[in-house]
PDB file of C-alpha atoms and ligand atoms in Angstrom:
ATOM      1  CA  VAL V   1     109.095  63.897  91.072  1.00  0.00           C
ATOM      2  CA  GLY V   2     109.786  67.341  92.386  1.00  0.00           C
ATOM      3  CA  THR V   3     110.393  68.771  95.786  1.00  0.00           C
ATOM      4  CA  ASN V   4     112.524  71.322  97.537  1.00  0.00           C
ATOM      5  CA  ALA V   5     115.492  71.088  99.859  1.00  0.00           C
ATOM      6  CA  ASN V   6     113.521  70.761 103.074  1.00  0.00           C
ATOM      7  CA  SER V   7     110.776  68.620 101.670  1.00  0.00           C
ATOM      8  CA  SER V   8     109.726  65.482 103.455  1.00  0.00           C
ATOM      9  CA  LYS V   9     109.757  63.590 100.135  1.00  0.00           C
ATOM     10  CA  PRO V  10     112.126  60.630 100.203  1.00  0.00           C
ATOM     11  CA  PHE V  11     113.966  61.385  96.986  1.00  0.00           C
ATOM     12  CA  GLU V  12     114.358  63.942  94.255  1.00  0.00           C
ATOM     13  CA  LEU V  13     115.868  63.778  90.791  1.00  0.00           C
ATOM     14  CA  LYS V  14     117.239  67.132  89.716  1.00  0.00           C
ATOM     15  CA  LYS V  15     119.263  68.566  86.875  1.00  0.00           C
ATOM     16  CA  LEU V  16     122.547  70.315  87.541  1.00  0.00           C
ATOM     17  CA  LYS V  17     123.491  73.228  85.351  1.00  0.00           C
ATOM     18  CA  PRO V  18     126.966  72.829  83.873  1.00  0.00           C
ATOM     19  CA  ILE V  19     129.096  75.906  83.399  1.00  0.00           C
ATOM     20  CA  GLY V  20     130.087  75.549  79.766  1.00  0.00           C
ATOM     21  CA  ASP V  21     132.650  77.528  77.853  1.00  0.00           C
ATOM     22  CA  GLN V  22     135.127  76.943  75.045  1.00  0.00           C
ATOM     23  CA  LYS V  23     137.288  74.807  77.397  1.00  0.00           C
ATOM     24  CA  GLY V  24     134.573  72.318  78.246  1.00  0.00           C
ATOM     25  CA  LYS V  25     132.105  71.842  81.054  1.00  0.00           C
ATOM     26  CA  LEU V  26     132.231  72.166  84.815  1.00  0.00           C
ATOM     27  CA  VAL V  27     129.606  71.140  87.332  1.00  0.00           C
ATOM     28  CA  VAL V  28     129.687  72.518  90.883  1.00  0.00           C
ATOM     29  CA  LEU V  29     128.145  70.937  93.970  1.00  0.00           C
ATOM     30  CA  GLU V  30     127.909  73.175  96.991  1.00  0.00           C
ATOM     31  CA  GLY V  31     126.558  72.075 100.362  1.00  0.00           C
ATOM     32  CA  LEU V  32     123.211  73.641 101.254  1.00  0.00           C
ATOM     33  CA  VAL V  33     123.003  75.050  97.721  1.00  0.00           C
ATOM     34  CA  ASP V  34     122.997  72.167  95.242  1.00  0.00           C
ATOM     35  CA  VAL V  35     122.466  69.484  97.883  1.00  0.00           C
ATOM     36  CA  PRO V  36     120.146  70.108 100.850  1.00  0.00           C
ATOM     37  CA  PHE V  37     122.807  69.357 103.458  1.00  0.00           C
ATOM     38  CA  GLU V  38     126.381  70.113 104.513  1.00  0.00           C
ATOM     39  CA  ILE V  39     128.771  67.758 102.713  1.00  0.00           C
ATOM     40  CA  ARG V  40     130.844  65.641 105.131  1.00  0.00           C
ATOM     41  CA  ARG V  41     131.706  62.606 103.012  1.00  0.00           C
ATOM     42  CA  LEU V  42     132.396  61.798  99.395  1.00  0.00           C
ATOM     43  CA  PHE V  43     133.055  58.412  97.823  1.00  0.00           C
ATOM     44  CA  TYR V  44     132.786  56.911  94.380  1.00  0.00           C
ATOM     45  CA  ILE V  45     132.220  53.376  93.187  1.00  0.00           C
ATOM     46  CA  TYR V  46     133.491  51.990  89.908  1.00  0.00           C
ATOM     47  CA  GLN V  47     134.624  48.768  88.174  1.00  0.00           C
ATOM     48  CA  ASN V  48     131.456  47.044  89.283  1.00  0.00           C
ATOM     49  CA  GLY V  49     130.587  43.986  87.219  1.00  0.00           C
ATOM     50  CA  PRO V  50     127.390  44.048  85.128  1.00  0.00           C
ATOM     51  CA  ASP V  51     125.606  41.612  87.460  1.00  0.00           C
ATOM     52  CA  VAL V  52     126.674  43.254  90.705  1.00  0.00           C
ATOM     53  CA  PHE V  53     124.225  44.726  93.205  1.00  0.00           C
ATOM     54  CA  ARG V  54     125.557  47.308  95.626  1.00  0.00           C
ATOM     55  CA  GLY V  55     123.882  49.162  98.431  1.00  0.00           C
ATOM     56  CA  ARG V  56     120.978  47.025  99.597  1.00  0.00           C
ATOM     57  CA  HIS V  57     120.763  49.060 102.731  1.00  0.00           C
ATOM     58  CA  ALA V  58     119.058  52.033 104.299  1.00  0.00           C
ATOM     59  CA  ASN V  59     120.650  54.577 106.589  1.00  0.00           C
ATOM     60  CA  ARG V  60     119.177  55.776 109.835  1.00  0.00           C
ATOM     61  CA  ARG V  61     120.743  59.239 109.545  1.00  0.00           C
ATOM     62  CA  SER V  62     122.735  59.738 106.329  1.00  0.00           C
ATOM     63  CA  GLN V  63     121.323  61.565 103.376  1.00  0.00           C
ATOM     64  CA  PHE V  64     122.938  61.093  99.985  1.00  0.00           C
ATOM     65  CA  ALA V  65     123.325  62.633  96.575  1.00  0.00           C
ATOM     66  CA  PHE V  66     124.228  60.335  93.655  1.00  0.00           C
ATOM     67  CA  ILE V  67     125.736  61.470  90.375  1.00  0.00           C
ATOM     68  CA  CYS V  68     126.871  59.113  87.642  1.00  0.00           C
ATOM     69  CA  ILE V  69     129.904  61.091  86.496  1.00  0.00           C
ATOM     70  CA  SER V  70     130.735  58.447  83.874  1.00  0.00           C
ATOM     71  CA  GLY V  71     128.611  55.740  82.264  1.00  0.00           C
ATOM     72  CA  SER V  72     125.280  54.715  83.721  1.00  0.00           C
ATOM     73  CA  CYS V  73     123.646  52.636  86.416  1.00  0.00           C
ATOM     74  CA  LYS V  74     120.252  52.056  87.960  1.00  0.00           C
ATOM     75  CA  ILE V  75     119.188  52.804  91.503  1.00  0.00           C
ATOM     76  CA  LYS V  76     116.151  51.116  92.954  1.00  0.00           C
ATOM     77  CA  LEU V  77     114.603  52.839  95.934  1.00  0.00           C
ATOM     78  CA  VAL V  78     112.260  50.951  98.249  1.00  0.00           C
ATOM     79  CA  LEU V  79     109.975  53.459  99.925  1.00  0.00           C
ATOM     80  CA  SER V  80     107.553  51.048 101.565  1.00  0.00           C
ATOM     81  CA  LEU V  81     106.526  47.404 101.221  1.00  0.00           C
ATOM     82  CA  GLY V  82     104.661  47.965  97.967  1.00  0.00           C
ATOM     83  CA  GLN V  83     106.357  51.076  96.658  1.00  0.00           C
ATOM     84  CA  THR V  84     109.595  51.020  94.699  1.00  0.00           C
ATOM     85  CA  VAL V  85     111.046  53.494  92.248  1.00  0.00           C
ATOM     86  CA  THR V  86     113.878  52.836  89.815  1.00  0.00           C
ATOM     87  CA  VAL V  87     116.004  55.699  88.561  1.00  0.00           C
ATOM     88  CA  HIS V  88     118.308  55.211  85.579  1.00  0.00           C
ATOM     89  CA  LEU V  89     121.212  57.619  85.924  1.00  0.00           C
ATOM     90  CA  THR V  90     122.579  58.117  82.415  1.00  0.00           C
ATOM     91  CA  VAL V  91     123.530  61.781  82.311  1.00  0.00           C
ATOM     92  CA  ARG V  92     126.241  63.391  84.404  1.00  0.00           C
ATOM     93  CA  GLU V  93     124.155  66.489  85.009  1.00  0.00           C
ATOM     94  CA  GLN V  94     121.510  64.437  86.834  1.00  0.00           C
ATOM     95  CA  ILE V  95     121.604  64.371  90.616  1.00  0.00           C
ATOM     96  CA  LEU V  96     119.551  61.992  92.709  1.00  0.00           C
ATOM     97  CA  LEU V  97     118.952  63.198  96.258  1.00  0.00           C
ATOM     98  CA  ILE V  98     117.969  60.498  98.733  1.00  0.00           C
ATOM     99  CA  ARG V  99     116.812  61.129 102.268  1.00  0.00           C
ATOM    100  CA  ASN V 100     117.683  58.961 105.238  1.00  0.00           C
ATOM    101  CA  MET V 101     115.591  55.815 105.852  1.00  0.00           C
ATOM    102  CA  VAL V 102     115.253  54.935 102.159  1.00  0.00           C
ATOM    103  CA  TRP V 103     116.347  51.454 101.013  1.00  0.00           C
ATOM    104  CA  LYS V 104     118.670  51.689  97.994  1.00  0.00           C
ATOM    105  CA  GLU V 105     120.067  49.170  95.531  1.00  0.00           C
ATOM    106  CA  MET V 106     122.523  50.096  92.785  1.00  0.00           C
ATOM    107  CA  TYR V 107     122.892  47.757  89.808  1.00  0.00           C
ATOM    108  CA  ASP V 108     123.139  47.481  86.023  1.00  0.00           C
ATOM    109  CA  PHE V 109     126.476  49.295  86.042  1.00  0.00           C
ATOM    110  CA  SER V 110     127.975  50.043  82.635  1.00  0.00           C
ATOM    111  CA  SER V 111     131.645  49.044  82.427  1.00  0.00           C
ATOM    112  CA  ASP V 112     132.655  52.734  82.449  1.00  0.00           C
ATOM    113  CA  CYS V 113     130.351  53.666  85.335  1.00  0.00           C
ATOM    114  CA  VAL V 114     131.737  55.913  88.058  1.00  0.00           C
ATOM    115  CA  LEU V 115     129.051  56.672  90.619  1.00  0.00           C
ATOM    116  CA  LEU V 116     129.875  59.661  92.811  1.00  0.00           C
ATOM    117  CA  VAL V 117     128.148  59.785  96.186  1.00  0.00           C
ATOM    118  CA  VAL V 118     128.132  62.649  98.679  1.00  0.00           C
ATOM    119  CA  SER V 119     126.637  62.515 102.131  1.00  0.00           C
ATOM    120  CA  ASP V 120     126.029  64.663 105.166  1.00  0.00           C
ATOM    121  CA  CYS V 121     127.434  62.055 107.588  1.00  0.00           C
ATOM    122  CA  ILE V 122     130.829  60.527 108.228  1.00  0.00           C
ATOM    123  CA  TYR V 123     130.781  56.746 107.746  1.00  0.00           C
ATOM    124  CA  ASP V 124     129.315  54.904 110.711  1.00  0.00           C
ATOM    125  CA  GLU V 125     128.413  51.263 110.177  1.00  0.00           C
ATOM    126  CA  SER V 126     126.006  51.301 113.129  1.00  0.00           C
ATOM    127  CA  GLU V 127     123.586  53.575 111.253  1.00  0.00           C
ATOM    128  CA  TYR V 128     123.384  51.162 108.288  1.00  0.00           C
ATOM    129  CA  ILE V 129     120.316  48.920 108.129  1.00  0.00           C
ATOM    130  CA  ARG V 130     121.393  45.958 106.017  1.00  0.00           C
ATOM    131  CA  SER V 131     118.366  43.693 106.482  1.00  0.00           C
ATOM    132  CA  ILE V 132     115.253  44.478 104.438  1.00  0.00           C
ATOM    133  CA  ASP V 133     113.097  42.837 107.134  1.00  0.00           C
ATOM    134  CA  GLU V 134     114.557  45.138 109.769  1.00  0.00           C
ATOM    135  CA  TYR V 135     114.032  48.082 107.425  1.00  0.00           C
ATOM    136  CA  PHE V 136     110.335  47.265 106.949  1.00  0.00           C
ATOM    137  CA  LYS V 137     109.941  46.819 110.701  1.00  0.00           C
ATOM    138  CA  LEU V 138     111.549  50.192 111.355  1.00  0.00           C
ATOM    139  CA  ILE V 139     109.319  51.991 108.864  1.00  0.00           C
ATOM    140  CA  GLY V 140     106.312  50.279 110.359  1.00  0.00           C
ATOM    141  CA  GLU V 141     105.523  47.748 107.637  1.00  0.00           C
ATOM    142  CA  LEU V 142     104.593  44.163 108.357  1.00  0.00           C
ATOM    143  CA  CYS V 143     106.703  41.550 106.561  1.00  0.00           C
TER     144      CYS V 143
HETATM  145  P1  LIG G   1     129.157  49.047 101.485  1.00  0.00           P
HETATM  146  O1  LIG G   1     128.363  50.089 102.209  1.00  0.00           O
HETATM  147  O2  LIG G   1     128.766  47.615 101.730  1.00  0.00           O
HETATM  148  O3  LIG G   1     129.150  49.355  99.904  1.00  0.00           O
HETATM  149  P2  LIG G   1     127.946  49.306  98.881  1.00  0.00           P
HETATM  150  O4  LIG G   1     126.733  49.753  99.601  1.00  0.00           O
HETATM  151  O5  LIG G   1     128.341  50.258  97.797  1.00  0.00           O
HETATM  152  O6  LIG G   1     127.817  47.933  98.353  1.00  0.00           O
HETATM  153  O7  LIG G   1     130.672  49.279 101.815  1.00  0.00           O
HETATM  154  C1  LIG G   1     131.675  48.409 101.339  1.00  0.00           C
HETATM  155  C2  LIG G   1     132.829  48.446 102.342  1.00  0.00           C
HETATM  156  O8  LIG G   1     133.394  49.747 102.391  1.00  0.00           O
HETATM  157  C3  LIG G   1     132.369  48.089 103.749  1.00  0.00           C
HETATM  158  O9  LIG G   1     133.390  47.296 104.332  1.00  0.00           O
HETATM  159  C4  LIG G   1     132.316  49.419 104.447  1.00  0.00           C
HETATM  160  C5  LIG G   1     133.340  50.253 103.715  1.00  0.00           C
HETATM  161  N1  LIG G   1     132.999  51.687 103.659  1.00  0.00           N
HETATM  162  C6  LIG G   1     133.706  52.586 104.426  1.00  0.00           C
HETATM  163  O10 LIG G   1     134.645  52.225 105.159  1.00  0.00           O
HETATM  164  N2  LIG G   1     133.384  53.907 104.367  1.00  0.00           N
HETATM  165  C7  LIG G   1     132.370  54.366 103.574  1.00  0.00           C
HETATM  166  O11 LIG G   1     132.087  55.588 103.534  1.00  0.00           O
HETATM  167  C8  LIG G   1     131.622  53.411 102.795  1.00  0.00           C
HETATM  168  C9  LIG G   1     130.493  53.855 101.890  1.00  0.00           C
HETATM  169  C10 LIG G   1     131.973  52.089 102.866  1.00  0.00           C
END
């Protein structure tokens, strides 16, 4: 899967280049450089049980970038009724870019998983679509 910042593709998995020296490693995320949007929100999720599902929503406006800065987890993306993609984030230099209007489910968290999320929008519950039926209706799929 490959695309560029202004692509209409729903997601992109990219590799970040750590700055490494004798002290260790450092990864930088700059808005409009490493992520294709201005960064307006950052949150991280952790201490999720092994059987927990998070997400299970799509966003009308928000775009996201996901980085597993510790441990690992899986992210299932539902792109249409018959099209899903599962990404296993296991490396902290991997960044998963997700456009708006993509259904996402995060699961299979390792006990040490810290999933960092950055977004271009401030939190607004009214732009969250939390029903998969409503999501399919909005993207024009029959349920
Ligand atoms: P939720 O979106 O359900 O989390 P997840 O998709 O990871 O399962 O959010 C959990 C709670 O946190 C919910 O009450 C909304 C709140 N919340 C905020 O207040 N601001 C935020 O930026 C986010 C992501 C969640």
